[in-house]
mmCIF file of C-alpha atoms in Angstrom:
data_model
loop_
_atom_site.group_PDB
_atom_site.id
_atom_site.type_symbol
_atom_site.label_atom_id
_atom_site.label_comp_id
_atom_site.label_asym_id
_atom_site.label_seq_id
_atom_site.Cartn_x
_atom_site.Cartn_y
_atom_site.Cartn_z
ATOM 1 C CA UNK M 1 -106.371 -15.243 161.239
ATOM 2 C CA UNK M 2 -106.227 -18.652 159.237
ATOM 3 C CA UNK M 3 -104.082 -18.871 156.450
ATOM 4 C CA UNK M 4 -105.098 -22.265 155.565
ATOM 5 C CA UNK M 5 -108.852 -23.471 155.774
ATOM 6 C CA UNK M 6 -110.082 -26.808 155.601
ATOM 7 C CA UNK M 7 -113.717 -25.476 156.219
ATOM 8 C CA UNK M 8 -115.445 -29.404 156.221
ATOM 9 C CA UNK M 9 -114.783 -30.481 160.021
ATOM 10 C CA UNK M 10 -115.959 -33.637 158.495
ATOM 11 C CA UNK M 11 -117.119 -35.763 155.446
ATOM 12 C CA UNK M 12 -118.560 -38.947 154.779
ATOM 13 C CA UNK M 13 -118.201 -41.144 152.006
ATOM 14 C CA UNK M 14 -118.788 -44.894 150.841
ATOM 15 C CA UNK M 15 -116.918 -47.258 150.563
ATOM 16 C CA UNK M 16 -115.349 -47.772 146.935
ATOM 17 C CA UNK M 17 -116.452 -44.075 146.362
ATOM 18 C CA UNK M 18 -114.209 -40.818 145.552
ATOM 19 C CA UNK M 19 -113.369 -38.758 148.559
ATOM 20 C CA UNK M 20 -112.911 -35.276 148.119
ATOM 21 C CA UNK M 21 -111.098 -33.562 150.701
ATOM 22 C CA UNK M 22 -111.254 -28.923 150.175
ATOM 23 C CA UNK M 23 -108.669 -26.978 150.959
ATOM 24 C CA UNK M 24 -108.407 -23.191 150.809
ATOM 25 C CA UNK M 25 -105.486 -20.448 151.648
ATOM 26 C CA UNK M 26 -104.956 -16.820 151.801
ATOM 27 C CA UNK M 27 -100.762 -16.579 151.748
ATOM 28 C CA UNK M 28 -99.782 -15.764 148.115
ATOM 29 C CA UNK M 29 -96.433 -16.312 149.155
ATOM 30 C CA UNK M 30 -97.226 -19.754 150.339
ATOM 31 C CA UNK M 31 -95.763 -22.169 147.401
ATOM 32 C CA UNK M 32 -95.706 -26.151 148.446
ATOM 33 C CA UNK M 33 -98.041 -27.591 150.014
ATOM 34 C CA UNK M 34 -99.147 -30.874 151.585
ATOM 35 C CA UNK M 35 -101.462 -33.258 153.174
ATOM 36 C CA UNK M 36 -101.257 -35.127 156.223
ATOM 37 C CA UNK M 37 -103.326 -38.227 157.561
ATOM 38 C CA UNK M 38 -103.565 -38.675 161.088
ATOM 39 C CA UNK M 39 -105.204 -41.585 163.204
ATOM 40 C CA UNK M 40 -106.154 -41.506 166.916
ATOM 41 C CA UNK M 41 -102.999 -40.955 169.365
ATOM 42 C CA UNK M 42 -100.793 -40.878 166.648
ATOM 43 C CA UNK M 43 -98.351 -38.135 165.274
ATOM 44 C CA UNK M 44 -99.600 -37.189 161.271
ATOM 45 C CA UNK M 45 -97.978 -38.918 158.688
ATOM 46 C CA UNK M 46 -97.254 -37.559 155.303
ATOM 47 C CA UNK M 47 -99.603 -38.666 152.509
ATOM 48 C CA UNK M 48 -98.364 -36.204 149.186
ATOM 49 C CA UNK M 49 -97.636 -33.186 148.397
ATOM 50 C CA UNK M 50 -97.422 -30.587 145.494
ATOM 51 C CA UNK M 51 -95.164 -27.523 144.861
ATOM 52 C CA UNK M 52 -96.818 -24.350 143.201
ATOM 53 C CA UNK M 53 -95.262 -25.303 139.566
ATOM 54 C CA UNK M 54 -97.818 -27.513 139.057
ATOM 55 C CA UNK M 55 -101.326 -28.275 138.919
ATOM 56 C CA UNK M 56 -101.402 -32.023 139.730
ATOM 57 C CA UNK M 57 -99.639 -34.609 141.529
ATOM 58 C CA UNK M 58 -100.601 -38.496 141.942
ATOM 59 C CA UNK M 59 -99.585 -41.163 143.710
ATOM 60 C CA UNK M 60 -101.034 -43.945 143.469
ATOM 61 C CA UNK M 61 -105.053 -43.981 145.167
ATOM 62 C CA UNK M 62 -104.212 -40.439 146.004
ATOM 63 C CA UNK M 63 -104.464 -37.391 144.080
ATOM 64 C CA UNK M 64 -103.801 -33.431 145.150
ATOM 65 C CA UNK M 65 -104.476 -30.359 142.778
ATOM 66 C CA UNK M 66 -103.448 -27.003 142.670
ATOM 67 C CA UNK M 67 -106.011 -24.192 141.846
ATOM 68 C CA UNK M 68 -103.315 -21.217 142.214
ATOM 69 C CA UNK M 69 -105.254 -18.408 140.737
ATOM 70 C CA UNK M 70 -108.023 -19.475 143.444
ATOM 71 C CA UNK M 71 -105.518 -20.599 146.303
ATOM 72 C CA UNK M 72 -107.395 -23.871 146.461
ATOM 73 C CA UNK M 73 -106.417 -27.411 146.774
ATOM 74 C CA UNK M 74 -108.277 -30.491 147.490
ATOM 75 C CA UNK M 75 -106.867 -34.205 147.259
ATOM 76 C CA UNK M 76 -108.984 -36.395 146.057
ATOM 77 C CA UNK M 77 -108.812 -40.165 147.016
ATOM 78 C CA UNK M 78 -110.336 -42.745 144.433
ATOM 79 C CA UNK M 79 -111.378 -46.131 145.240
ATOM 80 C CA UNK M 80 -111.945 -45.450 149.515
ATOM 81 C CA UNK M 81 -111.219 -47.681 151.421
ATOM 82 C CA UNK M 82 -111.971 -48.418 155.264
ATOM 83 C CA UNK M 83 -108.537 -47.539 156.519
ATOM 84 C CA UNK M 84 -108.563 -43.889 154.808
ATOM 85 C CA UNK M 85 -110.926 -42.873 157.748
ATOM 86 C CA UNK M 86 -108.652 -41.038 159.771
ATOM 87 C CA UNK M 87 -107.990 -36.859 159.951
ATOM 88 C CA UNK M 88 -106.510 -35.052 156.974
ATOM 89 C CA UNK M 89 -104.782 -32.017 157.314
ATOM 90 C CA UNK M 90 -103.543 -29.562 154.239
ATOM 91 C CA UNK M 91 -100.406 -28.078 155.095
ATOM 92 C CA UNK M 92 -98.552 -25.195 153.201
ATOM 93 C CA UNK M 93 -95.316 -23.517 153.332
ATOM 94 C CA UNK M 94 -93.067 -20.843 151.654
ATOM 95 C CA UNK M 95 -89.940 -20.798 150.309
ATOM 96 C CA UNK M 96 -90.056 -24.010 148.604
ATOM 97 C CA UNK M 97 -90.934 -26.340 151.325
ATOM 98 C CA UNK M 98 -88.124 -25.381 153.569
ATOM 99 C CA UNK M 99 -87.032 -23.279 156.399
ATOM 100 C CA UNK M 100 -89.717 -22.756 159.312
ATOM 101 C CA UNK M 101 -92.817 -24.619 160.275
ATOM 102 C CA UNK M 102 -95.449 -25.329 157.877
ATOM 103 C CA UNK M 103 -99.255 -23.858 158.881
ATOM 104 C CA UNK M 104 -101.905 -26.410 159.023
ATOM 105 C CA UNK M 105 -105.338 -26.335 158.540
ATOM 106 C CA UNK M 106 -107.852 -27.702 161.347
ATOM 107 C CA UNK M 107 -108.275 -30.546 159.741
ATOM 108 C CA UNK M 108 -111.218 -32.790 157.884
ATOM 109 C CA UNK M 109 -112.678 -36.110 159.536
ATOM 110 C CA UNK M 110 -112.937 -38.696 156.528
ATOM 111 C CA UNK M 111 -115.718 -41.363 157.528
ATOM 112 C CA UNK M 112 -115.361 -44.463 155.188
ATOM 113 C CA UNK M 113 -118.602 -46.042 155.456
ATOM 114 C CA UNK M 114 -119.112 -49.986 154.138
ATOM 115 C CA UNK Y 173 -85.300 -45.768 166.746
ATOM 116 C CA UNK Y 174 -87.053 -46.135 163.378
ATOM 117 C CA UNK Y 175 -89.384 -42.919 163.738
ATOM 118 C CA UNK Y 176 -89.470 -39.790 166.260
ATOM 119 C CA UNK Y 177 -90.664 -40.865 169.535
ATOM 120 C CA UNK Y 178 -91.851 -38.508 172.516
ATOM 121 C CA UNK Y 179 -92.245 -38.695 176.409
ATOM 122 C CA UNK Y 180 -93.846 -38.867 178.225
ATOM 123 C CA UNK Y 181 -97.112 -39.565 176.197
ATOM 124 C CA UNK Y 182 -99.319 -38.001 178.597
ATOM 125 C CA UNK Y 183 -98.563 -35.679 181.389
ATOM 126 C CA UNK Y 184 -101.550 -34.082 183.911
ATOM 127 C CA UNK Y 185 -100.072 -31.046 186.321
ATOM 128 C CA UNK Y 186 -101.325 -28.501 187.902
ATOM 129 C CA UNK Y 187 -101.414 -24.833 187.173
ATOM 130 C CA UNK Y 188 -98.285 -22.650 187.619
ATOM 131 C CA UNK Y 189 -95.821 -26.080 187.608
ATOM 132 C CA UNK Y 190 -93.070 -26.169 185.260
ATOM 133 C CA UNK Y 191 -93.186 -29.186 182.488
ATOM 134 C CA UNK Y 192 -90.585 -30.818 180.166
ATOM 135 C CA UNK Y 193 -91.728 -32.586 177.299
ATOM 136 C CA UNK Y 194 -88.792 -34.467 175.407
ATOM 137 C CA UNK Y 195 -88.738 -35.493 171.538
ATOM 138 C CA UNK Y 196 -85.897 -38.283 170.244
ATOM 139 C CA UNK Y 197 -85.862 -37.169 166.635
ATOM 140 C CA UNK Y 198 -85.227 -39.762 163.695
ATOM 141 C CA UNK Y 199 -81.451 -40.656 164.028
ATOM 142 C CA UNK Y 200 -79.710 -38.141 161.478
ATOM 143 C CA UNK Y 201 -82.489 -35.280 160.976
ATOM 144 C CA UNK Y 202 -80.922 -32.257 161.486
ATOM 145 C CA UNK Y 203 -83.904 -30.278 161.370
ATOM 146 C CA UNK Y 204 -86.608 -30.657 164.255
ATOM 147 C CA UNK Y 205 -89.978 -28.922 164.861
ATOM 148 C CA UNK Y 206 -92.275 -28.524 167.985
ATOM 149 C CA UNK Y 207 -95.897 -27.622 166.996
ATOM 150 C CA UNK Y 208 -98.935 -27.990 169.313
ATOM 151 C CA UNK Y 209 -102.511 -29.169 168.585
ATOM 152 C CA UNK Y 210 -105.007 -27.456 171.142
ATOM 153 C CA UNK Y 211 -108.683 -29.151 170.919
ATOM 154 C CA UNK Y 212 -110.395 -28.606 167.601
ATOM 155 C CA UNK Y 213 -107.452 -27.119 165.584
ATOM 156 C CA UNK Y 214 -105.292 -27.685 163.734
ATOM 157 C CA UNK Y 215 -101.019 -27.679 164.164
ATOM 158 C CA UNK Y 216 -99.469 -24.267 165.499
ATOM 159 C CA UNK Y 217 -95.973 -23.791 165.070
ATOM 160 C CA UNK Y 218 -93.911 -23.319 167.963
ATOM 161 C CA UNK Y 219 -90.566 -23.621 166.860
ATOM 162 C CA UNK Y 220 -87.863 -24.730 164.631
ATOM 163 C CA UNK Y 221 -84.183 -25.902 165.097
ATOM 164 C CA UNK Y 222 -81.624 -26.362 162.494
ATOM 165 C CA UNK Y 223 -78.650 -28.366 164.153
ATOM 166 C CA UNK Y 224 -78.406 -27.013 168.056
ATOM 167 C CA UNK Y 225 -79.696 -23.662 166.828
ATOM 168 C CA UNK Y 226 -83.427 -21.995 166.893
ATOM 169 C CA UNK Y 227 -83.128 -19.760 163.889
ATOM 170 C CA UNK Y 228 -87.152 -19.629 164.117
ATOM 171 C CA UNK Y 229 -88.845 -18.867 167.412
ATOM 172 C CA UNK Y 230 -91.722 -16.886 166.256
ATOM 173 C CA UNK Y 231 -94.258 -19.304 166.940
ATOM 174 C CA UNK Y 232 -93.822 -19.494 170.552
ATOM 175 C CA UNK Y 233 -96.855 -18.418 172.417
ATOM 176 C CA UNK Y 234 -94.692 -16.226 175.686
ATOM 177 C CA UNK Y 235 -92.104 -15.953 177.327
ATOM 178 C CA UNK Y 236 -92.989 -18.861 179.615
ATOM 179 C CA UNK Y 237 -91.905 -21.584 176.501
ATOM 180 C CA UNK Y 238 -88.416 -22.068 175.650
ATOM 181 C CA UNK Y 239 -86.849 -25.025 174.068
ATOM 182 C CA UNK Y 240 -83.419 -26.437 173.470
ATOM 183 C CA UNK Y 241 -81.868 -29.009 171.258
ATOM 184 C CA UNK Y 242 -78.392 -30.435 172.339
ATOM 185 C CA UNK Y 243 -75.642 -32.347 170.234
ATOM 186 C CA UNK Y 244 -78.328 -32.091 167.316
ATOM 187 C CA UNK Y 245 -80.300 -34.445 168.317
ATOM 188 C CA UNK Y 246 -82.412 -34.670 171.585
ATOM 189 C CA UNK Y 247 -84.863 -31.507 172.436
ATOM 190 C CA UNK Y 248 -86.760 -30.451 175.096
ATOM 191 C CA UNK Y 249 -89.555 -28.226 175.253
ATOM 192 C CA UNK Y 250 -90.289 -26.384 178.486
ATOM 193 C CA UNK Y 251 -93.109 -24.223 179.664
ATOM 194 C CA UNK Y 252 -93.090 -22.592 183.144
ATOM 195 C CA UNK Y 253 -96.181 -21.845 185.326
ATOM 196 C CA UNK Y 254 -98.288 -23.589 183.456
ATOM 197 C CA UNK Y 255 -101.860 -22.080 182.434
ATOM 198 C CA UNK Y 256 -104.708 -24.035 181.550
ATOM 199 C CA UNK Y 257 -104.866 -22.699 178.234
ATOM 200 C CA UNK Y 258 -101.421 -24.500 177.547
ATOM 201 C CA UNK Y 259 -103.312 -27.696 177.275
ATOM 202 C CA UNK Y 260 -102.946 -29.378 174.016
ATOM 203 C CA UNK Y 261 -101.070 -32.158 172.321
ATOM 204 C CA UNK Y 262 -97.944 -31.169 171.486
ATOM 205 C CA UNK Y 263 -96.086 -32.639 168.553
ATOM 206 C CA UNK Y 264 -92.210 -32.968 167.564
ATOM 207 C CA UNK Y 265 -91.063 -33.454 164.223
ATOM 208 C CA UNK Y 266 -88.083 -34.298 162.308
ATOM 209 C CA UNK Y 267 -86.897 -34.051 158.694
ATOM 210 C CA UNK Y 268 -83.411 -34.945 156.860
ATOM 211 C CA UNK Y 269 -82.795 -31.531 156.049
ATOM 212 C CA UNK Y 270 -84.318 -28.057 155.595
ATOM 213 C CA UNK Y 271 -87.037 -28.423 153.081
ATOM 214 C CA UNK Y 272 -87.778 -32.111 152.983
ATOM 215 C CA UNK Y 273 -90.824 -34.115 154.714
ATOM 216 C CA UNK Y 274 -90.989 -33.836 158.038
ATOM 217 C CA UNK Y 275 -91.885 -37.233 160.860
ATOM 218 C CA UNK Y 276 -93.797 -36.381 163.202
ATOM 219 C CA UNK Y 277 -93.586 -38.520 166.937
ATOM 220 C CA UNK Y 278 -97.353 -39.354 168.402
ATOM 221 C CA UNK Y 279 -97.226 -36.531 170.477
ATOM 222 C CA UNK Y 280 -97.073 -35.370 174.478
ATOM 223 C CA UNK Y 281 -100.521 -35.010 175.627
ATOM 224 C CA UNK Y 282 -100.782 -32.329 178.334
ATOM 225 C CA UNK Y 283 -103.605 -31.444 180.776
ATOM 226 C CA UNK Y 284 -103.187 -28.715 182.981
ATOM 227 C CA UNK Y 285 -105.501 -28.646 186.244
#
């Protein structure tokens, strides 16, 4: 039983394009949340994240919102570039980012085609 | 070290050995988390230490996994007579405190015959 659904195994985009990456949950309860980008043989490495009190956060290229009322996020990545191919995973957690483990979706393949 | 590191990298066995996988969390983290990738999913939670102590073991798949974390830093995770379905990369984190991001190492890569 998934509580957090990334349901594009993969996407492909061009070069200098937006990438849109979907995420979906089903834990009300759940109330920060975060992305993770993670290259071949290497552990995932934090990208941004957003707590439930808002709708948007940006950092730079990178861009995550908050649909709460439909338990949706999606980051969205604006110019791509070649080195954002890699595997993004949307995390999410209770309790204000703390205490246990976060769940983790299955992950989207981003394809950053020249 | 300047991130989390794991050993070994990769480790092959065969069914019904035991295996120790070891993580070497960020110098100063007192919290540290095992999850495990199995082959087209995502992260599972296995576990989660604050300090030397495992307030959170409710992601542990049986009895057969158990884990430890001594003088808050170095942990091992264990899993006796190994099945194949135990095969998967499994992943250590770290973070400064409860709540805040969490490093993760690249991960113990096990394959069990």
């Amino acid at each position: 039983d998934q509580q957090v659904k990334q349901n594009s195994p993969s996407l492909s985009v061009q070069e200098g394009r937006i990438s849109i990456l979907n995420c979906d949950y089903t834990n009300s309860m759940f109330d920060y949340f975060l992305w993770y980008k993670k290259y071949p043989a290497e552990g995932p490495t934090f990208l941004i994240s957003i707590s439930s009190i808002k709708d948007k956060n940006e950092d730079g290229r990178f861009t995550v919102f908050l649909n709460k009322s439909a338990k949706h996020l999606s980051l969205h990545i604006v110019p791509s570039q070649p080195g954002d191919s890699a595997v993004y995973f949307c995390a999410a957690s209770e309790a204000g980012g703390g205490a246990d483990g976060l769940t983790f979706g299955k992950g989207t393949h981003l394809i950053i085609q020249p | 070290g300047a991130g989390v590191s794991q050993s070994p990298s990769n480790k092959v066995t065969e069914k019904g050995k035991d295996v120790e996988l070891r993580c070497d969390p960020i110098s100063g983290h007192t919290a540290l988390y095992w999850y495990r990738q199995s082959l087209g999913q995502g992260l599972e939670f296995l576990i989660y230490f604050q300090g030397n102590s495992a307030p959170d073991k409710s992601g542990l798949p049986s009895d057969r996994f158990s884990a430890e974390r001594t003088g808050g830093s170095v942990s091992t995770l264990t899993i006796q007579r190994t099945q194949q379905e135990d095969s998967a990369v499994y992943l250590c984190a770290s973070s400064l405190a409860r709540g805040s991001e969490q490093f993760f190492g690249p991960g113990t890569r096990l394959t069990v015959l």
